[in-house]
PDB file of C-alpha atoms in Angstrom:
ATOM      1  CA  MET A   5      -9.573  11.418 -73.133  1.00 43.00           C
ATOM      2  CA  ALA A   6     -11.149  10.553 -76.555  1.00 48.00           C
ATOM      3  CA  LEU A   7     -11.520   6.755 -76.628  1.00 50.00           C
ATOM      4  CA  LEU A   8     -13.789   6.528 -73.615  1.00 51.00           C
ATOM      5  CA  PRO A   9     -17.434   7.374 -73.894  1.00 51.00           C
ATOM      6  CA  LEU A  10     -18.854  10.703 -72.556  1.00 48.00           C
ATOM      7  CA  GLY A  11     -19.954  10.529 -68.910  1.00 54.00           C
ATOM      8  CA  LEU A  12     -16.922   7.572 -68.011  1.00 53.00           C
ATOM      9  CA  ALA A  13     -13.840   9.490 -67.498  1.00 65.00           C
ATOM     10  CA  PRO A  14     -15.139  10.816 -64.450  1.00 67.00           C
ATOM     11  CA  LYS A  15     -15.256   7.729 -62.968  1.00 72.00           C
ATOM     12  CA  THR A  16     -12.931   6.327 -63.801  1.00 74.00           C
ATOM     13  CA  ILE A  17     -10.050   8.519 -62.829  1.00 72.00           C
ATOM     14  CA  LYS A  18     -11.668   8.591 -59.431  1.00 78.00           C
ATOM     15  CA  TYR A  19     -11.062   4.201 -59.713  1.00 79.00           C
ATOM     16  CA  LEU A  20      -8.289   4.466 -60.814  1.00 76.00           C
ATOM     17  CA  MET A  21      -7.054   7.008 -58.149  1.00 80.00           C
ATOM     18  CA  PHE A  22      -9.103   4.755 -55.312  1.00 84.00           C
ATOM     19  CA  ALA A  23      -6.725   1.791 -56.755  1.00 83.00           C
ATOM     20  CA  PHE A  24      -3.730   4.131 -56.972  1.00 84.00           C
ATOM     21  CA  ASN A  25      -4.204   5.361 -53.139  1.00 86.00           C
ATOM     22  CA  LEU A  26      -5.294   1.412 -51.727  1.00 90.00           C
ATOM     23  CA  LEU A  27      -1.590   0.263 -53.408  1.00 89.00           C
ATOM     24  CA  PHE A  28       0.494   2.724 -52.166  1.00 89.00           C
ATOM     25  CA  VAL A  29      -1.391   1.529 -48.607  1.00 92.00           C
ATOM     26  CA  PHE A  30      -0.835  -1.841 -49.178  1.00 92.00           C
ATOM     27  CA  CYS A  31       3.155  -1.178 -49.789  1.00 91.00           C
ATOM     28  CA  THR A  32       3.623   1.336 -47.250  1.00 93.00           C
ATOM     29  CA  LEU A  33       2.238  -1.702 -44.808  1.00 94.00           C
ATOM     30  CA  LEU A  34       4.487  -4.473 -46.274  1.00 93.00           C
ATOM     31  CA  ILE A  35       7.438  -1.946 -45.504  1.00 95.00           C
ATOM     32  CA  ALA A  36       5.833  -0.738 -42.552  1.00 95.00           C
ATOM     33  CA  VAL A  37       6.663  -4.430 -41.471  1.00 94.00           C
ATOM     34  CA  PHE A  38       8.862  -5.478 -43.433  1.00 94.00           C
ATOM     35  CA  VAL A  39      10.931  -3.235 -41.487  1.00 95.00           C
ATOM     36  CA  LEU A  40       9.965  -4.376 -37.563  1.00 94.00           C
ATOM     37  CA  GLU A  41      10.696  -8.471 -38.370  1.00 90.00           C
ATOM     38  CA  ILE A  42      14.375  -6.606 -39.809  1.00 91.00           C
ATOM     39  CA  ILE A  43      14.649  -5.150 -36.444  1.00 93.00           C
ATOM     40  CA  GLY A  44      13.151  -8.016 -34.671  1.00 87.00           C
ATOM     41  CA  GLY A  45      15.496 -10.549 -36.252  1.00 84.00           C
ATOM     42  CA  THR A  46      18.229  -8.318 -35.709  1.00 87.00           C
ATOM     43  CA  MET A  47      16.921  -7.594 -31.423  1.00 88.00           C
ATOM     44  CA  GLY A  48      16.200 -10.765 -31.143  1.00 79.00           C
ATOM     45  CA  TYR A  49      20.093 -12.267 -32.311  1.00 80.00           C
ATOM     46  CA  VAL A  50      21.690 -10.237 -30.402  1.00 85.00           C
ATOM     47  CA  MET A  51      20.075 -10.299 -27.038  1.00 84.00           C
ATOM     48  CA  ARG A  52      19.299 -13.650 -26.995  1.00 77.00           C
ATOM     49  CA  GLU A  53      21.569 -14.243 -24.074  1.00 78.00           C
ATOM     50  CA  ASN A  54      19.003 -12.255 -22.433  1.00 85.00           C
ATOM     51  CA  VAL A  55      16.182 -14.815 -23.487  1.00 82.00           C
ATOM     52  CA  THR A  56      16.903 -17.553 -22.572  1.00 84.00           C
ATOM     53  CA  SER A  57      17.043 -15.916 -18.138  1.00 87.00           C
ATOM     54  CA  VAL A  58      13.966 -14.120 -19.298  1.00 88.00           C
ATOM     55  CA  VAL A  59      12.309 -17.367 -20.468  1.00 90.00           C
ATOM     56  CA  LYS A  60      13.950 -19.628 -17.665  1.00 92.00           C
ATOM     57  CA  GLY A  61      12.742 -17.040 -15.054  1.00 91.00           C
ATOM     58  CA  LYS A  62       8.831 -17.589 -17.556  1.00 94.00           C
ATOM     59  CA  MET A  63       9.252 -21.429 -16.492  1.00 94.00           C
ATOM     60  CA  LEU A  64       9.484 -21.300 -13.182  1.00 92.00           C
ATOM     61  CA  ASN A  65       6.993 -18.678 -12.350  1.00 92.00           C
ATOM     62  CA  THR A  66       4.653 -21.005 -14.242  1.00 93.00           C
ATOM     63  CA  MET A  67       5.670 -24.352 -12.594  1.00 92.00           C
ATOM     64  CA  ALA A  68       4.087 -22.297  -9.716  1.00 88.00           C
ATOM     65  CA  GLY A  69      -0.058 -23.070 -10.888  1.00 90.00           C
ATOM     66  CA  TYR A  70       0.926 -26.478 -12.280  1.00 91.00           C
ATOM     67  CA  ASN A  71      -1.341 -27.504  -9.481  1.00 87.00           C
ATOM     68  CA  SER A  72      -4.095 -25.263  -8.972  1.00 89.00           C
ATOM     69  CA  THR A  73      -4.815 -23.965 -13.165  1.00 90.00           C
ATOM     70  CA  LYS A  74      -6.302 -26.791 -15.343  1.00 93.00           C
ATOM     71  CA  ASP A  75      -3.547 -24.604 -18.814  1.00 95.00           C
ATOM     72  CA  ILE A  76      -0.480 -24.916 -16.829  1.00 94.00           C
ATOM     73  CA  GLN A  77      -0.369 -28.441 -16.059  1.00 94.00           C
ATOM     74  CA  LEU A  78      -1.743 -29.473 -19.550  1.00 95.00           C
ATOM     75  CA  ILE A  79       1.644 -27.507 -21.018  1.00 95.00           C
ATOM     76  CA  TRP A  80       3.953 -28.270 -19.091  1.00 95.00           C
ATOM     77  CA  ASP A  81       2.879 -31.975 -19.379  1.00 93.00           C
ATOM     78  CA  ASP A  82       3.161 -31.237 -23.328  1.00 94.00           C
ATOM     79  CA  LEU A  83       5.901 -29.741 -23.100  1.00 94.00           C
ATOM     80  CA  GLN A  84       7.511 -32.535 -20.708  1.00 94.00           C
ATOM     81  CA  GLN A  85       6.622 -35.383 -22.794  1.00 93.00           C
ATOM     82  CA  ASP A  86       7.244 -33.607 -26.373  1.00 94.00           C
ATOM     83  CA  PHE A  87      10.370 -33.054 -26.004  1.00 94.00           C
ATOM     84  CA  ASP A  88      11.129 -35.738 -23.002  1.00 94.00           C
ATOM     85  CA  CYS A  89      12.376 -33.358 -20.683  1.00 95.00           C
ATOM     86  CA  CYS A  90      11.611 -32.823 -16.674  1.00 95.00           C
ATOM     87  CA  GLY A  91      11.280 -29.475 -15.163  1.00 94.00           C
ATOM     88  CA  THR A  92      13.201 -26.158 -16.082  1.00 94.00           C
ATOM     89  CA  THR A  93      16.489 -27.405 -15.314  1.00 94.00           C
ATOM     90  CA  ASN A  94      15.885 -30.783 -14.519  1.00 93.00           C
ATOM     91  CA  ALA A  95      14.021 -32.898 -12.637  1.00 92.00           C
ATOM     92  CA  THR A  96      14.446 -31.682  -8.680  1.00 91.00           C
ATOM     93  CA  ASP A  97      12.791 -28.286  -9.670  1.00 91.00           C
ATOM     94  CA  TRP A  98       9.650 -29.964  -8.753  1.00 92.00           C
ATOM     95  CA  ILE A  99      10.673 -31.451  -5.421  1.00 87.00           C
ATOM     96  CA  ASN A 100      12.110 -28.250  -4.666  1.00 82.00           C
ATOM     97  CA  ARG A 101       8.080 -26.773  -5.290  1.00 83.00           C
ATOM     98  CA  TYR A 102       5.451 -29.961  -4.569  1.00 80.00           C
ATOM     99  CA  SER A 103       7.868 -32.292  -2.865  1.00 77.00           C
ATOM    100  CA  GLY A 104       7.243 -34.999  -5.997  1.00 85.00           C
ATOM    101  CA  ILE A 105       7.400 -35.350  -9.841  1.00 90.00           C
ATOM    102  CA  PRO A 106       4.565 -35.321 -12.265  1.00 91.00           C
ATOM    103  CA  MET A 107       4.544 -37.931 -14.063  1.00 89.00           C
ATOM    104  CA  SER A 108       4.830 -36.433 -17.389  1.00 91.00           C
ATOM    105  CA  CYS A 109       8.313 -36.525 -16.841  1.00 93.00           C
ATOM    106  CA  CYS A 110       8.588 -40.175 -16.866  1.00 90.00           C
ATOM    107  CA  ASP A 111       8.107 -41.961 -20.884  1.00 87.00           C
ATOM    108  CA  ARG A 112       5.164 -44.326 -18.919  1.00 77.00           C
ATOM    109  CA  ALA A 113       6.204 -48.881 -19.883  1.00 68.00           C
ATOM    110  CA  VAL A 114       4.736 -50.219 -22.080  1.00 66.00           C
ATOM    111  CA  GLY A 115       1.499 -52.100 -20.276  1.00 63.00           C
ATOM    112  CA  THR A 116       0.866 -50.005 -17.707  1.00 64.00           C
ATOM    113  CA  ILE A 117      -2.370 -48.375 -16.710  1.00 65.00           C
ATOM    114  CA  GLY A 118      -3.716 -45.755 -14.541  1.00 60.00           C
ATOM    115  CA  SER A 119      -0.542 -43.440 -13.165  1.00 59.00           C
ATOM    116  CA  THR A 120       3.483 -44.918 -11.456  1.00 66.00           C
ATOM    117  CA  ASN A 121       5.314 -42.750  -9.403  1.00 77.00           C
ATOM    118  CA  CYS A 122       8.158 -40.534 -11.051  1.00 83.00           C
ATOM    119  CA  THR A 123      10.696 -40.504  -8.732  1.00 87.00           C
ATOM    120  CA  LEU A 124      14.210 -39.186  -8.630  1.00 88.00           C
ATOM    121  CA  GLU A 125      15.035 -42.913  -9.360  1.00 88.00           C
ATOM    122  CA  SER A 126      12.850 -44.072 -12.124  1.00 86.00           C
ATOM    123  CA  PRO A 127      15.074 -45.396 -15.242  1.00 88.00           C
ATOM    124  CA  THR A 128      12.190 -43.769 -17.294  1.00 88.00           C
ATOM    125  CA  LEU A 129      12.891 -40.119 -15.847  1.00 91.00           C
ATOM    126  CA  HIS A 130      13.603 -37.643 -18.657  1.00 92.00           C
ATOM    127  CA  SER A 131      17.010 -36.362 -17.161  1.00 90.00           C
ATOM    128  CA  MET A 132      17.331 -33.221 -19.167  1.00 94.00           C
ATOM    129  CA  GLY A 133      15.485 -29.505 -18.582  1.00 95.00           C
ATOM    130  CA  CYS A 134      12.689 -28.284 -21.004  1.00 95.00           C
ATOM    131  CA  LEU A 135      14.512 -25.152 -21.052  1.00 94.00           C
ATOM    132  CA  ASP A 136      17.975 -27.391 -22.391  1.00 94.00           C
ATOM    133  CA  ALA A 137      15.350 -29.278 -24.278  1.00 94.00           C
ATOM    134  CA  PHE A 138      14.302 -26.165 -26.334  1.00 90.00           C
ATOM    135  CA  ALA A 139      17.266 -24.187 -26.640  1.00 88.00           C
ATOM    136  CA  HIS A 140      18.850 -27.918 -28.746  1.00 90.00           C
ATOM    137  CA  PHE A 141      15.191 -27.795 -30.441  1.00 90.00           C
ATOM    138  CA  ALA A 142      15.736 -24.093 -31.905  1.00 85.00           C
ATOM    139  CA  GLU A 143      19.407 -24.894 -32.716  1.00 85.00           C
ATOM    140  CA  LYS A 144      19.017 -28.367 -34.517  1.00 91.00           C
ATOM    141  CA  HIS A 145      16.393 -26.206 -36.132  1.00 89.00           C
ATOM    142  CA  ALA A 146      18.364 -22.668 -36.733  1.00 84.00           C
ATOM    143  CA  GLY A 147      18.775 -23.094 -40.630  1.00 87.00           C
ATOM    144  CA  LYS A 148      14.460 -24.293 -40.806  1.00 92.00           C
ATOM    145  CA  ILE A 149      13.644 -21.427 -39.036  1.00 85.00           C
ATOM    146  CA  ALA A 150      15.763 -19.112 -40.225  1.00 85.00           C
ATOM    147  CA  GLY A 151      15.517 -20.303 -43.980  1.00 90.00           C
ATOM    148  CA  VAL A 152      11.499 -20.214 -43.946  1.00 91.00           C
ATOM    149  CA  GLY A 153      12.331 -16.209 -42.604  1.00 88.00           C
ATOM    150  CA  ILE A 154      14.923 -15.208 -45.670  1.00 91.00           C
ATOM    151  CA  GLY A 155      11.740 -16.970 -47.817  1.00 93.00           C
ATOM    152  CA  LEU A 156       8.890 -14.919 -46.158  1.00 92.00           C
ATOM    153  CA  GLY A 157      11.368 -12.210 -46.910  1.00 92.00           C
ATOM    154  CA  VAL A 158      11.867 -12.759 -50.826  1.00 94.00           C
ATOM    155  CA  ILE A 159       8.131 -12.669 -50.633  1.00 95.00           C
ATOM    156  CA  GLN A 160       7.368  -9.653 -48.854  1.00 94.00           C
ATOM    157  CA  LEU A 161      10.466  -7.501 -51.258  1.00 95.00           C
ATOM    158  CA  LEU A 162       8.263  -9.342 -53.813  1.00 95.00           C
ATOM    159  CA  GLY A 163       5.218  -8.220 -53.091  1.00 92.00           C
ATOM    160  CA  ILE A 164       6.293  -4.255 -52.644  1.00 93.00           C
ATOM    161  CA  PHE A 165       8.330  -4.047 -56.038  1.00 94.00           C
ATOM    162  CA  LEU A 166       4.406  -5.874 -57.758  1.00 93.00           C
ATOM    163  CA  SER A 167       2.143  -3.511 -56.058  1.00 90.00           C
ATOM    164  CA  SER A 168       4.664  -0.335 -55.894  1.00 90.00           C
ATOM    165  CA  TYR A 169       5.127  -1.293 -59.702  1.00 90.00           C
ATOM    166  CA  LEU A 170       1.189  -1.315 -60.817  1.00 89.00           C
ATOM    167  CA  ALA A 171       0.611   2.033 -58.309  1.00 85.00           C
ATOM    168  CA  LYS A 172       2.464   3.474 -60.456  1.00 86.00           C
ATOM    169  CA  SER A 173       1.827   2.154 -63.996  1.00 85.00           C
ATOM    170  CA  ILE A 174      -1.767   3.414 -62.471  1.00 81.00           C
ATOM    171  CA  LYS A 175      -0.335   6.721 -61.618  1.00 80.00           C
ATOM    172  CA  ASN A 176       0.514   6.817 -65.365  1.00 80.00           C
ATOM    173  CA  CYS A 177      -2.056   6.108 -66.601  1.00 73.00           C
ATOM    174  CA  TYR A 178      -4.349   8.563 -64.898  1.00 66.00           C
ATOM    175  CA  GLN A 179      -1.383  11.587 -66.099  1.00 68.00           C
ATOM    176  CA  THR A 180      -2.377  10.421 -68.988  1.00 67.00           C
ATOM    177  CA  MET A 181      -6.325  11.086 -69.349  1.00 63.00           C
TER     178      MET A 181
END
């Protein structure tokens, strides 16, 4: 107490305790998020077969809104063009629902203007379904996805360690006053 000017000790102690409590809450939240990420990653890995069937069902359901909802149409068109795919399992998904195939299922020929018909016989028809195309994309990039997840986990662990160390230092400083 002798090192602090008169009148500053209670204020300093108050701010030290506030900083300690704030760091404690931050560290606790980091731990909670880290644990939830571990649980989510584990469950995703264990239930990966169920994920495929759920995604397939959702994709088939959204196909029903292709002609009625502009957002769904844009999402499907972008998906089919970006992944070079057509429908959920293949192009017949569209024929079974709409008796036609969207233009996004075919590569646009160089020099064409406007819309041309995309049919099952079109040479530029994307033959792979979007579910398989997305699964191949995920498998191809699984290492990168895992690397990013592990990297974020290491950063979180570092944050947990440093915040708990700083909170301990503040607590020790408070106890010596």
